[in-house]
XYZ file of N, CA, C and O in Angstrom:
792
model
N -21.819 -87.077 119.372
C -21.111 -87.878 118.366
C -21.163 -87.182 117.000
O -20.188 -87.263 116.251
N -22.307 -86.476 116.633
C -22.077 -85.958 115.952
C -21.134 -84.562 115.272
O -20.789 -84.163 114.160
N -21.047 -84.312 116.144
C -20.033 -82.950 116.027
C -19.003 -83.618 115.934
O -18.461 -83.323 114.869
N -18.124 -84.777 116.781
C -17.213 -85.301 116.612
C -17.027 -85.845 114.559
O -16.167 -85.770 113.682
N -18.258 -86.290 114.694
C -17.967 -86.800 113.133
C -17.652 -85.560 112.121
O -16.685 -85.603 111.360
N -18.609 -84.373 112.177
C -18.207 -83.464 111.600
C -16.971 -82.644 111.796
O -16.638 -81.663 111.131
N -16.426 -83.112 112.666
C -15.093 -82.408 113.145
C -14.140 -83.047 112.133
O -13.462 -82.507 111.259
N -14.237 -84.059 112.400
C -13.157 -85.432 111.587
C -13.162 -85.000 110.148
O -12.184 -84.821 109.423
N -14.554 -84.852 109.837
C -14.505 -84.773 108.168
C -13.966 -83.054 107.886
O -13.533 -82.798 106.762
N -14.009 -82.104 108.779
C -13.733 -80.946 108.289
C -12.568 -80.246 108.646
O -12.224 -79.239 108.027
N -11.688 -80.876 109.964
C -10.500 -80.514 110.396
C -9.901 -81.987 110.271
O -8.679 -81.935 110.128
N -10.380 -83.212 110.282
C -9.277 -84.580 110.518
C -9.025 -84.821 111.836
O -8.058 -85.559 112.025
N -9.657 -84.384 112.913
C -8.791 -84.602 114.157
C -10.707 -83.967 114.792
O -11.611 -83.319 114.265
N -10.507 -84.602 116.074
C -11.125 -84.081 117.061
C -10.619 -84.777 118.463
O -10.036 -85.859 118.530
N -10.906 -84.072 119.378
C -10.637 -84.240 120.906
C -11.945 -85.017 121.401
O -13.074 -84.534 121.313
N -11.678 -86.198 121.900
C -12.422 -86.323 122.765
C -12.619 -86.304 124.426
O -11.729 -86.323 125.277
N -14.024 -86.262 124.611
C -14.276 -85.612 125.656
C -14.057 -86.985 126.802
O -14.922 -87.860 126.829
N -12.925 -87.061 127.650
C -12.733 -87.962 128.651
C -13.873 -88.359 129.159
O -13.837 -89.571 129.372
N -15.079 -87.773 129.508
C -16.106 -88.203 130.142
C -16.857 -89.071 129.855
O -17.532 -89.663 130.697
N -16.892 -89.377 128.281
C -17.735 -90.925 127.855
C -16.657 -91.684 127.711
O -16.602 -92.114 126.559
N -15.594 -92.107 128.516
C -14.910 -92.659 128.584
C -15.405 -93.483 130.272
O -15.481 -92.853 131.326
N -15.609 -94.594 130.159
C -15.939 -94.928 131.582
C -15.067 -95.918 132.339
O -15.339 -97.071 132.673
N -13.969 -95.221 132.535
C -12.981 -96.638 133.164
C -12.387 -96.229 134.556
O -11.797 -95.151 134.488
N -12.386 -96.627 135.423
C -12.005 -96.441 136.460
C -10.614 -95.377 136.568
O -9.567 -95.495 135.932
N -10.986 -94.250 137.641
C -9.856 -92.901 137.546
C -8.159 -93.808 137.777
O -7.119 -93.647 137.139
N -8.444 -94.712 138.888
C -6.794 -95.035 138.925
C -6.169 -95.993 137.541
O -4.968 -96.260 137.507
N -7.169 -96.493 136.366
C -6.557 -97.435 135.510
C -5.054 -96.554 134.736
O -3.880 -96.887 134.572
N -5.584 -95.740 134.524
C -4.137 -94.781 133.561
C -2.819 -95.069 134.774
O -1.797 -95.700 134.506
N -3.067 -94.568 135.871
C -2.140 -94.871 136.856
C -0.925 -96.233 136.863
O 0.298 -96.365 136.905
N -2.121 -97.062 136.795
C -1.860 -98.618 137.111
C -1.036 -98.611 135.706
O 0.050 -99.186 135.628
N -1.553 -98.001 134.719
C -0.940 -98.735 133.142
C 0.525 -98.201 133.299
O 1.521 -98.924 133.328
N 0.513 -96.459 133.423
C 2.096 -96.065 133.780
C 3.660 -96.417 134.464
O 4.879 -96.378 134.298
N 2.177 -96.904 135.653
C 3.187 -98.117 137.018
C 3.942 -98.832 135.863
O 5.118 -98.652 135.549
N 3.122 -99.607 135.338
C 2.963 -100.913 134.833
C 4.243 -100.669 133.750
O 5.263 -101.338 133.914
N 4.181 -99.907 132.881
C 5.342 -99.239 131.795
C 6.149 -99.058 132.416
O 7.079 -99.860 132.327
N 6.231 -98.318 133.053
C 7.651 -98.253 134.356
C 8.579 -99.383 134.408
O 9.731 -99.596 134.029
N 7.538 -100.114 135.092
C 8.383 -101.364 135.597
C 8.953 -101.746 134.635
O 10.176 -101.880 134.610
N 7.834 -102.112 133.212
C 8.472 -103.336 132.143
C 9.912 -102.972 131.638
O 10.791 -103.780 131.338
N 9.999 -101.367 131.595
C 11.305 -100.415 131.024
C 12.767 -100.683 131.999
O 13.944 -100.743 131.646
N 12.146 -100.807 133.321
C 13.115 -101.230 134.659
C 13.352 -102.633 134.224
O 14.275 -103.117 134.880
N 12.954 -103.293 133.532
C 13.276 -104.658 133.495
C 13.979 -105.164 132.195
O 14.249 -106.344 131.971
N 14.276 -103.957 131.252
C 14.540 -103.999 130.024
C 13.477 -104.347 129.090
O 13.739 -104.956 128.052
N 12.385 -104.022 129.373
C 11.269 -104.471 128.090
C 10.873 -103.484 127.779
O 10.706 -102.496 128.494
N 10.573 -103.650 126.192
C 9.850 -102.078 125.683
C 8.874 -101.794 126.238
O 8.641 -102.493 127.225
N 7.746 -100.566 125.878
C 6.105 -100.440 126.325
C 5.563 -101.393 125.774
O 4.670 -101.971 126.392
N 5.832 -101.718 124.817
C 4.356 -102.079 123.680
C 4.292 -103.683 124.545
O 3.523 -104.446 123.959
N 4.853 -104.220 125.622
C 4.437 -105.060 126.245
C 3.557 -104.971 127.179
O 3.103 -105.917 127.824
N 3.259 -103.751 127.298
C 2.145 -103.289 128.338
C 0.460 -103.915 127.527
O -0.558 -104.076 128.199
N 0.538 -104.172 126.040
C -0.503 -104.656 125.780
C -0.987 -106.208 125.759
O -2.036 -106.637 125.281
N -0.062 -106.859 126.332
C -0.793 -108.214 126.765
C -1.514 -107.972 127.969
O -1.403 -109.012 128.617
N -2.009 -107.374 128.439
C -2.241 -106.892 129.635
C -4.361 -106.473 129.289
O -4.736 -105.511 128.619
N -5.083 -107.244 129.799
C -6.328 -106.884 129.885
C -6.798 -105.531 129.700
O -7.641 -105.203 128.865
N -6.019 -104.495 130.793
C -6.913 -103.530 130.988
C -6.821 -102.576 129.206
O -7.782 -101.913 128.815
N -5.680 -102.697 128.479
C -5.349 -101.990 127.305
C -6.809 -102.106 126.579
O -7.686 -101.335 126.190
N -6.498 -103.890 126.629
C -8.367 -104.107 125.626
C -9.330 -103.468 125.674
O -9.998 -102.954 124.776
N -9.520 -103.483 127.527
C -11.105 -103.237 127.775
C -10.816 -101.289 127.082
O -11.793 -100.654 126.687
N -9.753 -100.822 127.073
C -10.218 -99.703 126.899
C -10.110 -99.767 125.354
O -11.092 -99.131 124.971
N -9.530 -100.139 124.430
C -9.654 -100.525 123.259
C -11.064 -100.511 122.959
O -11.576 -99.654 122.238
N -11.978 -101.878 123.753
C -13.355 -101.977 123.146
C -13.897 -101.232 123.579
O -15.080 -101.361 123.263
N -13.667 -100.081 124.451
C -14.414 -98.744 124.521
C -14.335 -97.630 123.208
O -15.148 -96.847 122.718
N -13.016 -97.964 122.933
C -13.100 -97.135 121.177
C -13.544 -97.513 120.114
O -14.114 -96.862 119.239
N -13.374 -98.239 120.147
C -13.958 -99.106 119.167
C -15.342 -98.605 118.508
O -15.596 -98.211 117.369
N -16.408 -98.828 120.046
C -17.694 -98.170 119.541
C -17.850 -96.767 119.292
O -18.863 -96.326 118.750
N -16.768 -95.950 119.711
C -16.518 -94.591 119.178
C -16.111 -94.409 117.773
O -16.551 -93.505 117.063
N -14.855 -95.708 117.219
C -14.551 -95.681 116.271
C -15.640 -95.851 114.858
O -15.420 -95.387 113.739
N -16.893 -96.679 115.304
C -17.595 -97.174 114.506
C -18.357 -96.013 114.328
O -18.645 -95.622 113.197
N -18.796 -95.284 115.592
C -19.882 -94.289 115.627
C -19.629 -92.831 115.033
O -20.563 -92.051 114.843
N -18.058 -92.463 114.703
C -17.556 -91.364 114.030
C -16.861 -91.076 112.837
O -16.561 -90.057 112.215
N -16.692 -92.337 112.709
C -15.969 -92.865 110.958
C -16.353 -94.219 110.565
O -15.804 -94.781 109.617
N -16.828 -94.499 110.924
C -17.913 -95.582 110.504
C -16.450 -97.199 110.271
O -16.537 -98.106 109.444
N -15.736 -97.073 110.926
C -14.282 -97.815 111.390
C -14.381 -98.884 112.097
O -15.234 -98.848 112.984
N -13.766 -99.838 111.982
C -14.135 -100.608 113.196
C -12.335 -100.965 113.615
O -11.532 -101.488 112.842
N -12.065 -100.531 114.961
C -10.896 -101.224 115.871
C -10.253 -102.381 114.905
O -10.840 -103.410 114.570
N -8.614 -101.909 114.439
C -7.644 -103.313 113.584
C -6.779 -103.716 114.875
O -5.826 -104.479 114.718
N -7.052 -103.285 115.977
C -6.078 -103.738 116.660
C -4.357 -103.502 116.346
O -3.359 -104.013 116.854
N -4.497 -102.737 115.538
C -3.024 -102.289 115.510
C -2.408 -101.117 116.622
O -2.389 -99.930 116.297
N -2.070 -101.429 117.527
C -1.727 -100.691 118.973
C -0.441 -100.591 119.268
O 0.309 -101.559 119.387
N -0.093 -99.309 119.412
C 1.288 -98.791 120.270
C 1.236 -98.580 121.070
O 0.187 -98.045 121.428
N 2.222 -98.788 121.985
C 2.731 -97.915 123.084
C 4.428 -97.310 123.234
O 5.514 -97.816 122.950
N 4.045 -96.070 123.787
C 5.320 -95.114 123.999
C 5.519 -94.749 124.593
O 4.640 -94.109 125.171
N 7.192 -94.736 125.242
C 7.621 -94.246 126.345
C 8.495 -92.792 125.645
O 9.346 -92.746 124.756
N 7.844 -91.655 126.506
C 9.208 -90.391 126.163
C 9.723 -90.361 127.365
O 9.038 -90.224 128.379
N 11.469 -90.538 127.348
C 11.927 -90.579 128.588
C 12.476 -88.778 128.657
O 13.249 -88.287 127.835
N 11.911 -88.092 129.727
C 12.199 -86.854 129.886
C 13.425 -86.362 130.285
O 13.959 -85.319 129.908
N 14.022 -87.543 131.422
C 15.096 -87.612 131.598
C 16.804 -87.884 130.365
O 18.025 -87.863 130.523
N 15.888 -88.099 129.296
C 17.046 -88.141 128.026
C 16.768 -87.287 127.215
O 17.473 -87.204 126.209
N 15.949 -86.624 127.349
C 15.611 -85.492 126.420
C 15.296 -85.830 125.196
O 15.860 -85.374 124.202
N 13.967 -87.015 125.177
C 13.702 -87.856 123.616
C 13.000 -86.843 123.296
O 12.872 -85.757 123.863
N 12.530 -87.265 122.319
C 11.241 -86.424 121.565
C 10.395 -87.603 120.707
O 11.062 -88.510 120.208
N 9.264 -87.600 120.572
C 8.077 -88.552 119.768
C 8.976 -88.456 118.292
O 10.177 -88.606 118.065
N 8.000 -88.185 117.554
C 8.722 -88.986 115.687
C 8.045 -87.452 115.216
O 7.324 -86.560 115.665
N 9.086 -87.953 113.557
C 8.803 -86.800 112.602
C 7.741 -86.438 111.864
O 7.414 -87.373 111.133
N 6.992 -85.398 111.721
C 6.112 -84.745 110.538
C 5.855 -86.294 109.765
O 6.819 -86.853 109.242
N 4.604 -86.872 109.743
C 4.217 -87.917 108.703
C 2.909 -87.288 108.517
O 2.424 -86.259 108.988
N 2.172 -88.751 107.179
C 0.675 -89.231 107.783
C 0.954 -90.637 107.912
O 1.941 -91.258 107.517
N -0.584 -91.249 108.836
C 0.061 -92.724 108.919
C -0.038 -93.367 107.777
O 0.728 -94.320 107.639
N -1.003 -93.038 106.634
C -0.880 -94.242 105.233
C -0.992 -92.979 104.271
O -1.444 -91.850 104.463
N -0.344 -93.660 103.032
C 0.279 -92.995 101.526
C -0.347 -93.709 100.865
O 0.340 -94.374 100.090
N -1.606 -93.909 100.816
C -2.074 -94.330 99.884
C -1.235 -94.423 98.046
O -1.035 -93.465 97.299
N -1.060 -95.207 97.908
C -0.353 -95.374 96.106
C -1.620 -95.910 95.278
O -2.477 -96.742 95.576
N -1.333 -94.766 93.594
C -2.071 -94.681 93.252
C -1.343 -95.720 92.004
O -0.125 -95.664 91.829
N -2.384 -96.834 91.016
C -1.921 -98.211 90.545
C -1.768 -97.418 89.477
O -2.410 -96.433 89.114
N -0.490 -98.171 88.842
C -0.317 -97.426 87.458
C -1.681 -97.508 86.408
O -2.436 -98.443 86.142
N -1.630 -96.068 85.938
C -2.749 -96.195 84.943
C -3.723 -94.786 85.459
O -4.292 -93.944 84.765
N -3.625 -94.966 87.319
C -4.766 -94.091 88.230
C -4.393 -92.869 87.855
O -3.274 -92.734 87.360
N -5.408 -91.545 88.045
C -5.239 -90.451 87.677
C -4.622 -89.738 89.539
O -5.394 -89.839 90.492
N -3.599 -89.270 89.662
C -3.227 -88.919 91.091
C -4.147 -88.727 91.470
O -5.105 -88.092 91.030
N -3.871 -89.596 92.916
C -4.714 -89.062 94.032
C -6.081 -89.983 94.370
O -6.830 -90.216 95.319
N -5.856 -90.454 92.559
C -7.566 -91.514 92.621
C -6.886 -92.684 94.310
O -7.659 -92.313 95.194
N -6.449 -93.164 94.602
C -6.074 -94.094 95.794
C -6.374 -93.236 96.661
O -7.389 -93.662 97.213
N -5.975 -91.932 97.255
C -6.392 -90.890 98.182
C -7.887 -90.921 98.262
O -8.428 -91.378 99.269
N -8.432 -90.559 97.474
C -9.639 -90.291 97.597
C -10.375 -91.662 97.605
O -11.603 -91.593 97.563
N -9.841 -92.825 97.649
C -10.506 -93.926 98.086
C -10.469 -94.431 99.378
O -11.075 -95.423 99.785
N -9.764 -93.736 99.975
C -9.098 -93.423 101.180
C -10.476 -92.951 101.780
O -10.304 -92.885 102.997
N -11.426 -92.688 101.547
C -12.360 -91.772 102.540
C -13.218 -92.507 101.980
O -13.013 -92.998 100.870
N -14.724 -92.766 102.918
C -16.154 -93.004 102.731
C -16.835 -92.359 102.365
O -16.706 -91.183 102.707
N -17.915 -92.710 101.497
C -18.861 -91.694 101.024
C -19.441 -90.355 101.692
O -19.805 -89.413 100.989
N -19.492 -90.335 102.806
C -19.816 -89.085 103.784
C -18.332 -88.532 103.949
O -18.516 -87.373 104.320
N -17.328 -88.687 103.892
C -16.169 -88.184 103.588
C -15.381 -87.873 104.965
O -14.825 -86.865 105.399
N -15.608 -89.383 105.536
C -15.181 -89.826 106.960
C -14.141 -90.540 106.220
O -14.405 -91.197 105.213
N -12.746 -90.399 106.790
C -11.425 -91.124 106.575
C -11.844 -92.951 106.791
O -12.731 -93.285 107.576
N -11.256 -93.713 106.178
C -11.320 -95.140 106.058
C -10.323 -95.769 107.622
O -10.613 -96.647 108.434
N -9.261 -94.973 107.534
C -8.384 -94.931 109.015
C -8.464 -94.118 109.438
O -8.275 -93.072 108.817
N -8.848 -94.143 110.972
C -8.392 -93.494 112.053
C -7.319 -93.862 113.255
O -6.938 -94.943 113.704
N -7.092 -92.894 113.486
C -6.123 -93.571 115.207
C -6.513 -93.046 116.082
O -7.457 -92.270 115.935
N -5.971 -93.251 117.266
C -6.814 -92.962 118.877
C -5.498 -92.728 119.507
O -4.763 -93.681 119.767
N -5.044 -91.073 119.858
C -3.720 -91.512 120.670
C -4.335 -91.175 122.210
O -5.068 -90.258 122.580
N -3.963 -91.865 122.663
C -4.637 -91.704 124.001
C -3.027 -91.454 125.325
O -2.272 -92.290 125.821
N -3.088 -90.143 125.451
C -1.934 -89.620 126.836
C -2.376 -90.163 128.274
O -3.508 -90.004 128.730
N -1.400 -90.781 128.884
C -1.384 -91.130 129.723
C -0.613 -90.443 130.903
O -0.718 -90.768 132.086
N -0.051 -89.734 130.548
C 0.517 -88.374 131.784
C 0.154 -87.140 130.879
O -0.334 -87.059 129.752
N 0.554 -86.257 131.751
C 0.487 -84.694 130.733
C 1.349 -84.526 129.103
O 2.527 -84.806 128.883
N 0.779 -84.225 128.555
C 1.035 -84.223 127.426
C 1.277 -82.618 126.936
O 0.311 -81.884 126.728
N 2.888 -82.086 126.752
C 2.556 -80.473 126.746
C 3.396 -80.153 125.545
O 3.893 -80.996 124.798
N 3.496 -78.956 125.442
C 4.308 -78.662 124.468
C 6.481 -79.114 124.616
O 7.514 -79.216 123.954
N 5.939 -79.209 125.919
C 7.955 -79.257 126.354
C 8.452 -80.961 126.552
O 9.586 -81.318 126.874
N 7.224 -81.911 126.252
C 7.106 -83.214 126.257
C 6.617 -84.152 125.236
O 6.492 -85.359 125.442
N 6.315 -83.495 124.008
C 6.157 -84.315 123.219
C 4.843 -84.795 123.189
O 4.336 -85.916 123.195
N 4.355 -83.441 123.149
C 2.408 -83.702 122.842
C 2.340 -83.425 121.173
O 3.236 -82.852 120.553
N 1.257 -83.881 120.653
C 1.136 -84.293 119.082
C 0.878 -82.679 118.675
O 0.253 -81.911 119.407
N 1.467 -82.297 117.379
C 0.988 -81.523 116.186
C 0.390 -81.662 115.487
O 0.310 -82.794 115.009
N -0.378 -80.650 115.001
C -1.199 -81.166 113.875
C -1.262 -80.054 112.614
O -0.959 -78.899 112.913
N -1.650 -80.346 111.182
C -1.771 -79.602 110.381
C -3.351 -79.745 110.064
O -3.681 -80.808 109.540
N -4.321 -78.833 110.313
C -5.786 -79.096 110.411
C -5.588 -79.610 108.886
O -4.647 -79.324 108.146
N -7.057 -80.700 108.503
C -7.522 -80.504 106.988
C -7.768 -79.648 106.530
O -7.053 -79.356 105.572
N -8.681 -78.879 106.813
C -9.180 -77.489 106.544
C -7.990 -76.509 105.857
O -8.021 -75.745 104.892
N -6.973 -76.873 106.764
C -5.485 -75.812 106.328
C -4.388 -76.907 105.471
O -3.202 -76.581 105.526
N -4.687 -78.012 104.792
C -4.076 -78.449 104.254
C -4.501 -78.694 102.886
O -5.437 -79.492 102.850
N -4.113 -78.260 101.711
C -4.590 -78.066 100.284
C -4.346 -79.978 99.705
O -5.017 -80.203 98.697
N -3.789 -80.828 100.050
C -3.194 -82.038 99.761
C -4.138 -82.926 100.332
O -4.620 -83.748 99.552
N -4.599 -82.960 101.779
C -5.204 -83.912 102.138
C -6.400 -84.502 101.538
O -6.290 -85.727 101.480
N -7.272 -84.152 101.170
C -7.819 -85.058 100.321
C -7.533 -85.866 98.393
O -7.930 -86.904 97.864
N -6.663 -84.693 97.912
C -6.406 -84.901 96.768
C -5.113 -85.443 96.118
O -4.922 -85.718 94.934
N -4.248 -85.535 97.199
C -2.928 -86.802 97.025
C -1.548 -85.379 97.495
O -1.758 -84.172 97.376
N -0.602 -85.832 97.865
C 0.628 -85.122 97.806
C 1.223 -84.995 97.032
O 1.455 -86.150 96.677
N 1.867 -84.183 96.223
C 2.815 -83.513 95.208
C 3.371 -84.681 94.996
O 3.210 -85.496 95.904
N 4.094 -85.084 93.905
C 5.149 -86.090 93.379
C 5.877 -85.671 93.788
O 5.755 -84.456 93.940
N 7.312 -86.394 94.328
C 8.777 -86.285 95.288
C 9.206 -85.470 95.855
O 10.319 -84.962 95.716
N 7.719 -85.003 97.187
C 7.703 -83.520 97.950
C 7.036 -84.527 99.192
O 6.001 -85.193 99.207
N 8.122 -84.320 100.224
C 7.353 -84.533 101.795
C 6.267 -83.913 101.614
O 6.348 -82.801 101.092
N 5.062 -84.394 101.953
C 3.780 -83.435 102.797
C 3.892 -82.593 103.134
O 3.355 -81.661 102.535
N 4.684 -82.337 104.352
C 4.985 -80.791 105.263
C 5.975 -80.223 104.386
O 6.595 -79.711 105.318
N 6.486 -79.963 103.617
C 7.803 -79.430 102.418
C 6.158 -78.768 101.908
O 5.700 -77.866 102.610
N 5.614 -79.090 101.104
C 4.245 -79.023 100.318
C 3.344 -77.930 101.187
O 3.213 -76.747 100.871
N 2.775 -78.542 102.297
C 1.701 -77.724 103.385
C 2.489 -76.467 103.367
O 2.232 -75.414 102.785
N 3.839 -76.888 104.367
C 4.846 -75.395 104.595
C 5.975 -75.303 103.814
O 7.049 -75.882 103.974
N 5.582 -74.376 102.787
C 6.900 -73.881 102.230
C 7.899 -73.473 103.019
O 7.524 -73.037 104.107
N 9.168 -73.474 102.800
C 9.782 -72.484 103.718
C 9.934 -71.341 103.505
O 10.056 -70.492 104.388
N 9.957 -71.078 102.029
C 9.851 -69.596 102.060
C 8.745 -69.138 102.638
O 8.914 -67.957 102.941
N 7.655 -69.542 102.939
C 6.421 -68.685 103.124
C 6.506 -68.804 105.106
O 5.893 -69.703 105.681
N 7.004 -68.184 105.572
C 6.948 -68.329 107.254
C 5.437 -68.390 107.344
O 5.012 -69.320 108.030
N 4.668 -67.702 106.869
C 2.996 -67.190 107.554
C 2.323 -68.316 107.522
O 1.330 -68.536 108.215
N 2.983 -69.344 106.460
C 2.091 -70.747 107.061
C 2.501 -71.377 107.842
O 1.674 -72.288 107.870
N 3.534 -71.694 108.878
C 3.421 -71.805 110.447
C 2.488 -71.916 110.795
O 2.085 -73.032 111.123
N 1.727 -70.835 110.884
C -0.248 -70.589 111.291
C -1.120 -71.386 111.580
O -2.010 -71.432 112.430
N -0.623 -72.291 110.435
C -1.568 -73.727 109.979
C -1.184 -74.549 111.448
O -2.103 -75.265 111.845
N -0.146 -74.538 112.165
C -0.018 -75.716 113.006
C -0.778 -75.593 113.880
O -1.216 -74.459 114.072
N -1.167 -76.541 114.625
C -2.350 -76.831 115.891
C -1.289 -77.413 117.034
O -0.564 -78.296 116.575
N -1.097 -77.146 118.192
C -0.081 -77.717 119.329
C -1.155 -78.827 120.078
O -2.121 -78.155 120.437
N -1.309 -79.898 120.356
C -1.919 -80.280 120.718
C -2.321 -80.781 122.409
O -2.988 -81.742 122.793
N -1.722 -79.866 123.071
C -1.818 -80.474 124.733
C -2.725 -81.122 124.833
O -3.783 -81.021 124.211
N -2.330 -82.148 125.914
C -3.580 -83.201 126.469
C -3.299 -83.518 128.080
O -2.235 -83.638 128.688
N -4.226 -83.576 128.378
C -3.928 -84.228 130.277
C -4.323 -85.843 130.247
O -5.013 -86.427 129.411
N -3.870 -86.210 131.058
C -3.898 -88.118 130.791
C -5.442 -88.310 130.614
O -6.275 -87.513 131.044
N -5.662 -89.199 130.087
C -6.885 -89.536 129.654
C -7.802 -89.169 128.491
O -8.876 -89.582 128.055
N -6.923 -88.216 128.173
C -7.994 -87.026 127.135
C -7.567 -87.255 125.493
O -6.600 -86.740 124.931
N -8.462 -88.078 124.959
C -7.678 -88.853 123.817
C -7.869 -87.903 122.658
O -8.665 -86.998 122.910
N -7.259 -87.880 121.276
C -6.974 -87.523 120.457
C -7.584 -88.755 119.030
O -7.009 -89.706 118.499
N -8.765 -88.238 118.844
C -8.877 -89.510 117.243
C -8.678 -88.541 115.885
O -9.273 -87.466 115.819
N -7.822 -88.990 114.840
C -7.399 -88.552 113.826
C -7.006 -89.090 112.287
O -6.296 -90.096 112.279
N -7.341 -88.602 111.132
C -7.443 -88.912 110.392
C -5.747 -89.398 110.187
O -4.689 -89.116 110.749
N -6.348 -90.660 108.569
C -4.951 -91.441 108.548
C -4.125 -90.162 107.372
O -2.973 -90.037 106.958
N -5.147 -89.547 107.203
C -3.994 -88.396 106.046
C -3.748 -87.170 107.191
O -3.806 -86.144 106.513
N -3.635 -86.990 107.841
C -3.546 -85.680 108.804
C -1.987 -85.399 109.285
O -1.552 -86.068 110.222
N -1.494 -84.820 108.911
C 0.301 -84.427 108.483
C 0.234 -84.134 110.816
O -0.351 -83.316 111.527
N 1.089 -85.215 111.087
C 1.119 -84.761 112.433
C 2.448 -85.158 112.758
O 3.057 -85.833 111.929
N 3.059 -84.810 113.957
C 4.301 -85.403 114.881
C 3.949 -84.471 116.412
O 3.209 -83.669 116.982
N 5.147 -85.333 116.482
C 5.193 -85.126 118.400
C 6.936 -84.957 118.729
O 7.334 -84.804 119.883
């Protein structure tokens, strides 16, 4: 756990290791079935979370969440379908919160309230893949902290994040990106300033 925490605070992102994960091998299965169908029936995913088994694995993060950013589970939960067969793709270059700084604040003061005294993010997320997750399907990107000059100290005034991180004139920062493959089960926890898409 600890390396995980130091990961978070020094890149924003770490992998976790499927194995302290203890839920039965066919549940991912059952959840996919389960998405399947609701989509065959005209219902989005995110109905897959009235559904027990989402929780129990929820309150398995939870105590991860508490134990690596000192976080506790808001229950704010997605689910997503990429249909391969339409050739979707996940969403654009964000972070999940923009902290705004109150008139008067010196930039960035809201950013940097954004993090806990050990300099563990206040939000995290948990994306957790449920089939293969690759580069030709819409597995997550990332821009490490470490390689991002903004993330702790606020984003440029009326400059996307990634405009800012990657210039375009400068190709060589490309570099900075992280591809993130995952095989089902193998979750992803990440900071709420961490410039990512899929």
């Amino acid at each position: 756990i600890k390396n995980y925490k130091n990961e978070l605070c020094t890149k924003g992102y770490f992998r976790l290791n499927s194995s302290m994960l203890l839920w039965e091998e066919e549940l991912l299965e059952k959840i996919v079935r389960s998405i399947e169908l609701l989509r065959s029936k005209g219902w989005t995913p995110h109905f897959i979370l009235i559904f027990d088994e989402i929780w129990k694995i929820g309150h398995l993060f939870s105590k991860i969440l508490e134990q690596t950013s000192n976080n506790k589970l808001n229950m704010d939960l997605l689910a997503w379908y990429i249909d391969p067969k339409k050739n979707q793709s996940g969403f654009s270059p964000h972070r999940d919160r923009m902290p705004k700084d109150k008139p008067g604040q010196t930039h960035g003061t809201a950013v940097k309230k954004s993090f806990h005294d050990d300099n563990t993010p206040k939000y995290t997320s948990i994306w957790l893949p449920l089939t293969n997750a690759t580069p030709d399907n819409s597995c997550l990107y990332f821009i490490p902290a470490n390689e991002d000059p903004y993330y702790a100290i606020g984003d440029p005034v009326d400059m996307e994040p990634l405009d800012a991180v990657l210039p375009r004139d400068n190709l060589s920062s490309l570099q900075k990106i992280r591809c993130m493959p995952c095989t089902p089960g193998s979750p992803l926890v990440f900071s709420h300033r961490l410039i990512h898409w899929a």
